Amino acid sequence: MHLGVFVMGTGNHPAGWRLPGAGRSNQDLGLLKGIARTAERGKFDLLFVADGLALSLSDHPSYVARFEPLTLITALAGATQHIGLGATVSTTYGQPYHVARAFSSIDHLSGGRAAWNVVTTANAAAAANFTRPGHPEHAERYALAEEFVDVVRGLWDGWEDDALVADPATGLFVDPAKVRPLNHEGRFFSVQGPLSMTRSPQGHPVIIQAGGSPAGRELAARTAEVVFAAVQDLDAARDSYRALKARLPAHGRRPEELKVLPGVMPIIGRSTAEAREILARMQAFLTPTNALHLVSIRLGHDISGYPLDGPVPDLPFTEGTQGFARNLLALARREGLTLRDLYNVTAAARGHWVLCGTVQSIADTLEEWFTGEAADGFNILPPYFPAAFDEFVDQVVPELQRRGLFRTEYAGTTLREHLGLARPENRLAAATEATAAAAE
Amino acid sequence: MHLGVFVMGTGNHPAGWRLPGAGRSNQDLGLLKGIARTAERGKFDLLFVADGLALSLSDHPSYVARFEPLTLITALAGATQHIGLGATVSTTYGQPYHVARAFSSIDHLSGGRAAWNVVTTANAAAAANFTRPGHPEHAERYALAEEFVDVVRGLWDGWEDDALVADPATGLFVDPAKVRPLNHEGRFFSVQGPLSMTRSPQGHPVIIQAGGSPAGRELAARTAEVVFAAVQDLDAARDSYRALKARLPAHGRRPEELKVLPGVMPIIGRSTAEAREILARMQAFLTPTNALHLVSIRLGHDISGYPLDGPVPDLPFTEGTQGFARNLLALARREGLTLRDLYNVTAAARGHWVLCGTVQSIADTLEEWFTGEAADGFNILPPYFPAAFDEFVDQVVPELQRRGLFRTEYAGTTLREHLGLARPENRLAAATEATAAAAE
């Protein structure tokens, strides 16, 4: 089983920060370092940092004021030794050359622990921060993302692993036969390369994807090595897991080359009833107004005008409907939820699964999902930090270890090693070898 | 006196890495951390990391393989406590929103020690890495840079210092009256803002500039707080220093709001003759071929076809001629240098001043420049690391301290405090106040 933690200084629950002793800022480096060290104490595979490119003051408090993710995970790399470090960077508002360099650099600086969460930016307001006439359509964003990721991976292969010679006797610094341009010419990008950086410890930093739309799942099947799934129940999780794994062979990939980690917010009590009370205490801080606003953001539809105790409106799916929204709306239809029910589910964990229970029952459920082909592990969303995460690490993790489901020590040093992912071959080098062999 | 150090893992001299015991990679984090700690032991104001956006294998070895600067200085922030951390980022191939966020984030993560070295990228080869039809002309690059810096500084003022409330009792997370968009609409950029980040410890990270062309000097006079000058002798340094300071009042600035730090490569010997021998030993590693290549890069003209012992060719200045090249060509004309002389001067320190001497004579010269209105301090370019920098810190710095020219302890905690620069007022907040006052 693989475990990640979704790091938000104010807690994953939007009102988590209001509990006594909870972290009250996502810009508190001491708190964030503490979370990273706790995750490492719990032998987690990775920690994960989200991002967005436009501010809305009514969004989740950890989105309102936060560090830039690449610099944050670099700072956390210096405070840890083993744990993988995932940062979100958008393909819609960036340049592949910059993104390839930054992640390669962090992979070097962290000793092979970097991961890139590829997003296309759902929030149309980002366009106004980047001199753009408008936010690209969903399909266009995914077409661009596909090419963007290809270019980044190509740039990561510009240097063979042993290209840097630095022989003081001869003065040869780099073996020029082992450094190659990419010469990419595509629909969206023309990028020559190579980077002015050696190949990184992991060869390629790990690629994470979370999009749940059909285009997002296709991008994941083609390029992702970790998928953060937003699912609400075991059947949906199993369907989604199997569907995603089934897409891999068409891209020449084996099922084990992609790890599916559903997001889950564990609420731990001495009884399930107590856990539900803890959740209710946090939910009580939400007003219908701000909860409906958060749900509107997740659904991509303004639902603030609908009656709170009426049925969830029958909102149409479009090609651009986010995976979160698809799953939530399907859940609402299936279970006949009211808008109040939906916001109680959604506002807690931004559309992720909320699991109330005891240490034993939470471990039971995680085991059931893991052994039941619904998950390769989980992305843990503690409702608040540090106490709720400490509880998970100190109580649930040992129970998972006792059951033989989770590691008791890191066996490797890189994130790829933690995840059981192979180090990618160097495709530019392989292409050169193939050409040379054909010429013989 | 203010001191910076130009960090290059292989040493600032292009052949420094070939000496016994010298660092042989600019991607050795342990070495780079050691340099940062040595600089801090020497009470330096800042360390500085250069950058470029296209690889040439025949360039300086520390340019051939290096970390991405923003992630590198973030990693070095975690290994140090006082020293300022300057990273180079180009305005020609970036987005102000990304750059503003990254530096603000590093300023937070380092406790107020970030500095941005604004460059427009001289190397036209960068265009091929960024899907651009060509590299913009010099004047266009500087016009864009001016607007870019304005946007970044505006984004840094989006939050008042006390806008984050995070009151668990009331649930008020941010005071919305203290967060403002920028709403910039200019020739090159439309950026709404604000950032999703609180104002950083320094208010604005420190702005560094190094351009020596007329447009570069104008940009510096308007926006820079530190200038790295490339000068070869006292008269030229004094002229350049006075000319730059004289430009400030036109921009409503006082002379002390900009610190001029000429770059200098100190070569320390027990005698000046011994120092010259040390330099000659490194110069001997350069072949005319690679030295002429390095000089061609600096001059922006291919000079490899000219006779080595003939006069320096009379290359024309254009609007786009770099400051380095201007000073070098002026020096060559004034002193009747041959091409071999020029490459001996230029290849050593990339057009910066090389100062061979004893601890006493080097301290004398630095004092003469500092008290003679030619410098507010120096950007030190040790020829190799770690030993040559250790020598400077352990021998020259104490001599400067003994003379009362340099601090013996950090008095403040931020780079602005080290440099004696005021924390900038929040212009967006001031504009709002002015509007409110006018309405009364």
PDB file of N, CA and C in Angstrom, chain A residues 10-91:
ATOM      1  N   THR A  10      -3.850  24.923   6.923  1.00  0.00           N
ATOM      2  CA  THR A  10      -5.058  25.158   7.729  1.00  0.00           C
ATOM      3  C   THR A  10      -5.888  23.887   7.845  1.00  0.00           C
ATOM      4  N   GLY A  11      -5.392  22.779   7.378  1.00  0.00           N
ATOM      5  CA  GLY A  11      -6.159  21.535   7.370  1.00  0.00           C
ATOM      6  C   GLY A  11      -6.945  21.387   6.092  1.00  0.00           C
ATOM      7  N   ASN A  12      -7.256  20.138   5.743  1.00  0.00           N
ATOM      8  CA  ASN A  12      -8.026  19.906   4.525  1.00  0.00           C
ATOM      9  C   ASN A  12      -9.491  20.293   4.687  1.00  0.00           C
ATOM     10  N   HIS A  13     -10.028  20.144   5.882  1.00  0.00           N
ATOM     11  CA  HIS A  13     -11.383  20.649   6.098  1.00  0.00           C
ATOM     12  C   HIS A  13     -11.322  22.171   6.108  1.00  0.00           C
ATOM     13  N   PRO A  14     -12.236  22.834   5.385  1.00  0.00           N
ATOM     14  CA  PRO A  14     -12.114  24.295   5.287  1.00  0.00           C
ATOM     15  C   PRO A  14     -12.257  25.016   6.624  1.00  0.00           C
ATOM     16  N   ALA A  15     -12.846  24.350   7.627  1.00  0.00           N
ATOM     17  CA  ALA A  15     -12.955  24.973   8.941  1.00  0.00           C
ATOM     18  C   ALA A  15     -12.027  24.322   9.963  1.00  0.00           C
ATOM     19  N   GLY A  16     -11.136  23.434   9.487  1.00  0.00           N
ATOM     20  CA  GLY A  16     -10.228  22.742  10.401  1.00  0.00           C
ATOM     21  C   GLY A  16      -9.398  23.697  11.240  1.00  0.00           C
ATOM     22  N   TRP A  17      -9.017  24.822  10.643  1.00  0.00           N
ATOM     23  CA  TRP A  17      -8.148  25.782  11.334  1.00  0.00           C
ATOM     24  C   TRP A  17      -8.821  26.424  12.537  1.00  0.00           C
ATOM     25  N   ARG A  18     -10.161  26.281  12.644  1.00  0.00           N
ATOM     26  CA  ARG A  18     -10.845  26.936  13.759  1.00  0.00           C
ATOM     27  C   ARG A  18     -10.853  26.081  15.017  1.00  0.00           C
ATOM     28  N   LEU A  19     -10.389  24.839  14.917  1.00  0.00           N
ATOM     29  CA  LEU A  19     -10.326  23.988  16.107  1.00  0.00           C
ATOM     30  C   LEU A  19      -9.152  24.424  16.985  1.00  0.00           C
ATOM     31  N   PRO A  20      -9.273  24.207  18.310  1.00  0.00           N
ATOM     32  CA  PRO A  20      -8.172  24.578  19.211  1.00  0.00           C
ATOM     33  C   PRO A  20      -6.889  23.821  18.846  1.00  0.00           C
ATOM     34  N   GLY A  21      -5.780  24.522  18.793  1.00  0.00           N
ATOM     35  CA  GLY A  21      -4.490  23.874  18.532  1.00  0.00           C
ATOM     36  C   GLY A  21      -4.222  23.575  17.081  1.00  0.00           C
ATOM     37  N   ALA A  22      -5.172  23.875  16.196  1.00  0.00           N
ATOM     38  CA  ALA A  22      -4.969  23.571  14.782  1.00  0.00           C
ATOM     39  C   ALA A  22      -4.130  24.659  14.112  1.00  0.00           C
ATOM     40  N   GLY A  23      -3.434  24.263  13.015  1.00  0.00           N
ATOM     41  CA  GLY A  23      -2.670  25.229  12.231  1.00  0.00           C
ATOM     42  C   GLY A  23      -3.600  26.252  11.611  1.00  0.00           C
ATOM     43  N   ARG A  24      -3.167  27.502  11.604  1.00  0.00           N
ATOM     44  CA  ARG A  24      -4.044  28.581  11.121  1.00  0.00           C
ATOM     45  C   ARG A  24      -3.500  29.276   9.895  1.00  0.00           C
ATOM     46  N   SER A  25      -2.482  28.715   9.277  1.00  0.00           N
ATOM     47  CA  SER A  25      -1.943  29.344   8.068  1.00  0.00           C
ATOM     48  C   SER A  25      -1.278  28.298   7.207  1.00  0.00           C
ATOM     49  N   ASN A  26      -1.433  28.443   5.912  1.00  0.00           N
ATOM     50  CA  ASN A  26      -0.715  27.611   4.959  1.00  0.00           C
ATOM     51  C   ASN A  26       0.607  28.265   4.576  1.00  0.00           C
ATOM     52  N   GLN A  27       0.971  29.341   5.252  1.00  0.00           N
ATOM     53  CA  GLN A  27       2.262  29.980   5.037  1.00  0.00           C
ATOM     54  C   GLN A  27       3.111  29.927   6.304  1.00  0.00           C
ATOM     55  N   ASP A  28       2.950  28.868   7.065  1.00  0.00           N
ATOM     56  CA  ASP A  28       3.726  28.695   8.288  1.00  0.00           C
ATOM     57  C   ASP A  28       4.740  27.588   8.017  1.00  0.00           C
ATOM     58  N   LEU A  29       5.977  27.974   7.683  1.00  0.00           N
ATOM     59  CA  LEU A  29       6.971  26.979   7.270  1.00  0.00           C
ATOM     60  C   LEU A  29       7.257  25.981   8.379  1.00  0.00           C
ATOM     61  N   GLY A  30       7.269  26.446   9.622  1.00  0.00           N
ATOM     62  CA  GLY A  30       7.520  25.528  10.737  1.00  0.00           C
ATOM     63  C   GLY A  30       6.455  24.442  10.803  1.00  0.00           C
ATOM     64  N   LEU A  31       5.203  24.836  10.661  1.00  0.00           N
ATOM     65  CA  LEU A  31       4.095  23.877  10.653  1.00  0.00           C
ATOM     66  C   LEU A  31       4.242  22.902   9.485  1.00  0.00           C
ATOM     67  N   LEU A  32       4.552  23.426   8.310  1.00  0.00           N
ATOM     68  CA  LEU A  32       4.641  22.586   7.115  1.00  0.00           C
ATOM     69  C   LEU A  32       5.814  21.610   7.212  1.00  0.00           C
ATOM     70  N   LYS A  33       6.925  22.078   7.765  1.00  0.00           N
ATOM     71  CA  LYS A  33       8.059  21.167   7.989  1.00  0.00           C
ATOM     72  C   LYS A  33       7.673  20.071   8.970  1.00  0.00           C
ATOM     73  N   GLY A  34       6.932  20.446  10.003  1.00  0.00           N
ATOM     74  CA  GLY A  34       6.480  19.457  10.976  1.00  0.00           C
ATOM     75  C   GLY A  34       5.597  18.395  10.329  1.00  0.00           C
ATOM     76  N   ILE A  35       4.706  18.811   9.449  1.00  0.00           N
ATOM     77  CA  ILE A  35       3.844  17.866   8.733  1.00  0.00           C
ATOM     78  C   ILE A  35       4.699  16.914   7.890  1.00  0.00           C
ATOM     79  N   ALA A  36       5.681  17.484   7.194  1.00  0.00           N
ATOM     80  CA  ALA A  36       6.550  16.654   6.340  1.00  0.00           C
ATOM     81  C   ALA A  36       7.305  15.635   7.185  1.00  0.00           C
ATOM     82  N   ARG A  37       7.779  16.070   8.334  1.00  0.00           N
ATOM     83  CA  ARG A  37       8.550  15.147   9.203  1.00  0.00           C
ATOM     84  C   ARG A  37       7.644  14.078   9.810  1.00  0.00           C
ATOM     85  N   THR A  38       6.407  14.463  10.125  1.00  0.00           N
ATOM     86  CA  THR A  38       5.451  13.472  10.633  1.00  0.00           C
ATOM     87  C   THR A  38       5.160  12.435   9.550  1.00  0.00           C
ATOM     88  N   ALA A  39       4.974  12.903   8.327  1.00  0.00           N
ATOM     89  CA  ALA A  39       4.716  11.965   7.222  1.00  0.00           C
ATOM     90  C   ALA A  39       5.897  11.022   7.043  1.00  0.00           C
ATOM     91  N   GLU A  40       7.096  11.537   7.220  1.00  0.00           N
ATOM     92  CA  GLU A  40       8.284  10.704   7.073  1.00  0.00           C
ATOM     93  C   GLU A  40       8.394   9.712   8.236  1.00  0.00           C
ATOM     94  N   ARG A  41       8.041  10.171   9.415  1.00  0.00           N
ATOM     95  CA  ARG A  41       7.982   9.257  10.563  1.00  0.00           C
ATOM     96  C   ARG A  41       6.998   8.126  10.277  1.00  0.00           C
ATOM     97  N   GLY A  42       5.907   8.440   9.571  1.00  0.00           N
ATOM     98  CA  GLY A  42       4.916   7.438   9.197  1.00  0.00           C
ATOM     99  C   GLY A  42       5.280   6.658   7.949  1.00  0.00           C
ATOM    100  N   LYS A  43       6.491   6.865   7.414  1.00  0.00           N
ATOM    101  CA  LYS A  43       6.994   6.142   6.234  1.00  0.00           C
ATOM    102  C   LYS A  43       6.129   6.365   4.992  1.00  0.00           C
ATOM    103  N   PHE A  44       5.497   7.531   4.911  1.00  0.00           N
ATOM    104  CA  PHE A  44       4.679   7.846   3.740  1.00  0.00           C
ATOM    105  C   PHE A  44       5.534   7.869   2.472  1.00  0.00           C
ATOM    106  N   ASP A  45       4.901   7.514   1.349  1.00  0.00           N
ATOM    107  CA  ASP A  45       5.585   7.606   0.063  1.00  0.00           C
ATOM    108  C   ASP A  45       5.847   9.058  -0.325  1.00  0.00           C
ATOM    109  N   LEU A  46       4.811   9.895  -0.147  1.00  0.00           N
ATOM    110  CA  LEU A  46       4.982  11.268  -0.623  1.00  0.00           C
ATOM    111  C   LEU A  46       4.048  12.224   0.096  1.00  0.00           C
ATOM    112  N   LEU A  47       4.414  13.485   0.037  1.00  0.00           N
ATOM    113  CA  LEU A  47       3.508  14.558   0.414  1.00  0.00           C
ATOM    114  C   LEU A  47       3.190  15.329  -0.851  1.00  0.00           C
ATOM    115  N   PHE A  48       2.113  16.081  -0.796  1.00  0.00           N
ATOM    116  CA  PHE A  48       1.584  16.669  -2.008  1.00  0.00           C
ATOM    117  C   PHE A  48       1.059  18.072  -1.727  1.00  0.00           C
ATOM    118  N   VAL A  49       1.373  18.999  -2.652  1.00  0.00           N
ATOM    119  CA  VAL A  49       0.982  20.397  -2.517  1.00  0.00           C
ATOM    120  C   VAL A  49       0.167  20.799  -3.743  1.00  0.00           C
ATOM    121  N   ALA A  50      -1.026  21.317  -3.518  1.00  0.00           N
ATOM    122  CA  ALA A  50      -1.905  21.756  -4.610  1.00  0.00           C
ATOM    123  C   ALA A  50      -1.494  23.148  -5.086  1.00  0.00           C
ATOM    124  N   ASP A  51      -2.187  23.646  -6.078  1.00  0.00           N
ATOM    125  CA  ASP A  51      -1.927  25.013  -6.535  1.00  0.00           C
ATOM    126  C   ASP A  51      -3.118  25.557  -7.299  1.00  0.00           C
ATOM    127  N   GLY A  52      -3.112  26.845  -7.479  1.00  0.00           N
ATOM    128  CA  GLY A  52      -4.095  27.555  -8.289  1.00  0.00           C
ATOM    129  C   GLY A  52      -3.454  28.846  -8.748  1.00  0.00           C
ATOM    130  N   LEU A  53      -4.001  29.444  -9.803  1.00  0.00           N
ATOM    131  CA  LEU A  53      -3.350  30.614 -10.388  1.00  0.00           C
ATOM    132  C   LEU A  53      -4.218  31.869 -10.355  1.00  0.00           C
ATOM    133  N   ALA A  54      -5.237  31.842  -9.488  1.00  0.00           N
ATOM    134  CA  ALA A  54      -6.036  33.059  -9.293  1.00  0.00           C
ATOM    135  C   ALA A  54      -6.640  32.991  -7.904  1.00  0.00           C
ATOM    136  N   LEU A  55      -6.653  34.123  -7.255  1.00  0.00           N
ATOM    137  CA  LEU A  55      -7.142  34.192  -5.877  1.00  0.00           C
ATOM    138  C   LEU A  55      -8.638  34.421  -5.827  1.00  0.00           C
ATOM    139  N   SER A  56      -9.335  33.630  -5.003  1.00  0.00           N
ATOM    140  CA  SER A  56     -10.704  33.966  -4.606  1.00  0.00           C
ATOM    141  C   SER A  56     -10.735  33.921  -3.091  1.00  0.00           C
ATOM    142  N   LEU A  57     -11.075  35.048  -2.478  1.00  0.00           N
ATOM    143  CA  LEU A  57     -11.032  35.119  -1.010  1.00  0.00           C
ATOM    144  C   LEU A  57     -12.049  34.188  -0.361  1.00  0.00           C
ATOM    145  N   SER A  58     -13.063  33.734  -1.115  1.00  0.00           N
ATOM    146  CA  SER A  58     -14.055  32.835  -0.528  1.00  0.00           C
ATOM    147  C   SER A  58     -13.701  31.370  -0.749  1.00  0.00           C
ATOM    148  N   ASP A  59     -12.525  31.102  -1.294  1.00  0.00           N
ATOM    149  CA  ASP A  59     -12.089  29.712  -1.494  1.00  0.00           C
ATOM    150  C   ASP A  59     -11.571  29.136  -0.163  1.00  0.00           C
ATOM    151  N   HIS A  60     -11.173  27.883  -0.215  1.00  0.00           N
ATOM    152  CA  HIS A  60     -10.571  27.212   0.943  1.00  0.00           C
ATOM    153  C   HIS A  60      -9.442  28.075   1.522  1.00  0.00           C
ATOM    154  N   PRO A  61      -9.374  28.217   2.846  1.00  0.00           N
ATOM    155  CA  PRO A  61      -8.362  29.122   3.422  1.00  0.00           C
ATOM    156  C   PRO A  61      -6.922  28.778   3.039  1.00  0.00           C
ATOM    157  N   SER A  62      -6.625  27.500   2.828  1.00  0.00           N
ATOM    158  CA  SER A  62      -5.257  27.159   2.427  1.00  0.00           C
ATOM    159  C   SER A  62      -4.987  27.494   0.962  1.00  0.00           C
ATOM    160  N   TYR A  63      -6.032  27.803   0.200  1.00  0.00           N
ATOM    161  CA  TYR A  63      -5.827  28.272  -1.171  1.00  0.00           C
ATOM    162  C   TYR A  63      -5.699  29.791  -1.234  1.00  0.00           C
ATOM    163  N   VAL A  64      -6.227  30.443  -0.207  1.00  0.00           N
ATOM    164  CA  VAL A  64      -6.254  31.907  -0.208  1.00  0.00           C
ATOM    165  C   VAL A  64      -4.848  32.481  -0.018  1.00  0.00           C
ATOM    166  N   ALA A  65      -4.085  31.857   0.864  1.00  0.00           N
ATOM    167  CA  ALA A  65      -2.741  32.352   1.170  1.00  0.00           C
ATOM    168  C   ALA A  65      -1.828  31.145   1.284  1.00  0.00           C
ATOM    169  N   ARG A  66      -0.975  30.991   0.294  1.00  0.00           N
ATOM    170  CA  ARG A  66      -0.109  29.805   0.278  1.00  0.00           C
ATOM    171  C   ARG A  66       1.194  30.120  -0.445  1.00  0.00           C
ATOM    172  N   PHE A  67       2.198  29.274  -0.197  1.00  0.00           N
ATOM    173  CA  PHE A  67       3.476  29.414  -0.886  1.00  0.00           C
ATOM    174  C   PHE A  67       3.365  28.902  -2.319  1.00  0.00           C
ATOM    175  N   GLU A  68       4.277  29.357  -3.151  1.00  0.00           N
ATOM    176  CA  GLU A  68       4.419  28.813  -4.508  1.00  0.00           C
ATOM    177  C   GLU A  68       4.953  27.377  -4.341  1.00  0.00           C
ATOM    178  N   PRO A  69       4.323  26.388  -4.998  1.00  0.00           N
ATOM    179  CA  PRO A  69       4.627  24.977  -4.691  1.00  0.00           C
ATOM    180  C   PRO A  69       6.063  24.522  -4.954  1.00  0.00           C
ATOM    181  N   LEU A  70       6.695  24.955  -6.036  1.00  0.00           N
ATOM    182  CA  LEU A  70       8.054  24.470  -6.333  1.00  0.00           C
ATOM    183  C   LEU A  70       9.035  24.907  -5.258  1.00  0.00           C
ATOM    184  N   THR A  71       8.904  26.149  -4.833  1.00  0.00           N
ATOM    185  CA  THR A  71       9.817  26.614  -3.786  1.00  0.00           C
ATOM    186  C   THR A  71       9.466  25.958  -2.451  1.00  0.00           C
ATOM    187  N   LEU A  72       8.179  25.718  -2.212  1.00  0.00           N
ATOM    188  CA  LEU A  72       7.810  25.067  -0.952  1.00  0.00           C
ATOM    189  C   LEU A  72       8.373  23.646  -0.862  1.00  0.00           C
ATOM    190  N   ILE A  73       8.203  22.850  -1.919  1.00  0.00           N
ATOM    191  CA  ILE A  73       8.712  21.474  -1.788  1.00  0.00           C
ATOM    192  C   ILE A  73      10.241  21.456  -1.734  1.00  0.00           C
ATOM    193  N   THR A  74      10.891  22.443  -2.341  1.00  0.00           N
ATOM    194  CA  THR A  74      12.349  22.518  -2.216  1.00  0.00           C
ATOM    195  C   THR A  74      12.732  22.782  -0.765  1.00  0.00           C
ATOM    196  N   ALA A  75      12.004  23.683  -0.122  1.00  0.00           N
ATOM    197  CA  ALA A  75      12.280  23.947   1.298  1.00  0.00           C
ATOM    198  C   ALA A  75      12.011  22.698   2.136  1.00  0.00           C
ATOM    199  N   LEU A  76      10.957  21.950   1.809  1.00  0.00           N
ATOM    200  CA  LEU A  76      10.636  20.744   2.582  1.00  0.00           C
ATOM    201  C   LEU A  76      11.649  19.628   2.305  1.00  0.00           C
ATOM    202  N   ALA A  77      12.240  19.635   1.110  1.00  0.00           N
ATOM    203  CA  ALA A  77      13.287  18.646   0.815  1.00  0.00           C
ATOM    204  C   ALA A  77      14.440  18.773   1.791  1.00  0.00           C
ATOM    205  N   GLY A  78      14.769  20.001   2.143  1.00  0.00           N
ATOM    206  CA  GLY A  78      15.879  20.223   3.056  1.00  0.00           C
ATOM    207  C   GLY A  78      15.577  19.824   4.487  1.00  0.00           C
ATOM    208  N   ALA A  79      14.287  19.651   4.787  1.00  0.00           N
ATOM    209  CA  ALA A  79      13.879  19.303   6.161  1.00  0.00           C
ATOM    210  C   ALA A  79      13.583  17.815   6.303  1.00  0.00           C
ATOM    211  N   THR A  80      13.767  17.043   5.221  1.00  0.00           N
ATOM    212  CA  THR A  80      13.408  15.618   5.222  1.00  0.00           C
ATOM    213  C   THR A  80      14.491  14.843   4.474  1.00  0.00           C
ATOM    214  N   GLN A  81      14.403  13.514   4.564  1.00  0.00           N
ATOM    215  CA  GLN A  81      15.430  12.703   3.904  1.00  0.00           C
ATOM    216  C   GLN A  81      14.880  11.657   2.954  1.00  0.00           C
ATOM    217  N   HIS A  82      13.654  11.207   3.176  1.00  0.00           N
ATOM    218  CA  HIS A  82      13.143  10.078   2.401  1.00  0.00           C
ATOM    219  C   HIS A  82      11.895  10.389   1.593  1.00  0.00           C
ATOM    220  N   ILE A  83      11.001  11.158   2.168  1.00  0.00           N
ATOM    221  CA  ILE A  83       9.665  11.274   1.586  1.00  0.00           C
ATOM    222  C   ILE A  83       9.680  11.959   0.218  1.00  0.00           C
ATOM    223  N   GLY A  84       8.834  11.465  -0.694  1.00  0.00           N
ATOM    224  CA  GLY A  84       8.643  12.107  -1.989  1.00  0.00           C
ATOM    225  C   GLY A  84       7.903  13.419  -1.839  1.00  0.00           C
ATOM    226  N   LEU A  85       8.105  14.322  -2.820  1.00  0.00           N
ATOM    227  CA  LEU A  85       7.625  15.694  -2.703  1.00  0.00           C
ATOM    228  C   LEU A  85       6.925  16.077  -3.995  1.00  0.00           C
ATOM    229  N   GLY A  86       5.601  16.140  -3.949  1.00  0.00           N
ATOM    230  CA  GLY A  86       4.838  16.436  -5.156  1.00  0.00           C
ATOM    231  C   GLY A  86       4.341  17.864  -5.181  1.00  0.00           C
ATOM    232  N   ALA A  87       4.555  18.549  -6.298  1.00  0.00           N
ATOM    233  CA  ALA A  87       4.064  19.925  -6.460  1.00  0.00           C
ATOM    234  C   ALA A  87       3.222  20.022  -7.716  1.00  0.00           C
ATOM    235  N   THR A  88       2.182  20.823  -7.619  1.00  0.00           N
ATOM    236  CA  THR A  88       1.274  21.053  -8.736  1.00  0.00           C
ATOM    237  C   THR A  88       1.788  22.197  -9.596  1.00  0.00           C
ATOM    238  N   VAL A  89       1.880  21.973 -10.902  1.00  0.00           N
ATOM    239  CA  VAL A  89       2.202  23.054 -11.837  1.00  0.00           C
ATOM    240  C   VAL A  89       1.317  22.890 -13.069  1.00  0.00           C
ATOM    241  N   SER A  90       0.729  23.985 -13.489  1.00  0.00           N
ATOM    242  CA  SER A  90      -0.200  23.980 -14.626  1.00  0.00           C
ATOM    243  C   SER A  90       0.543  23.975 -15.952  1.00  0.00           C
ATOM    244  N   THR A  91      -0.019  23.242 -16.917  1.00  0.00           N
ATOM    245  CA  THR A  91       0.529  23.265 -18.274  1.00  0.00           C
ATOM    246  C   THR A  91      -0.056  24.414 -19.101  1.00  0.00           C
TER     247      THR A  91
END
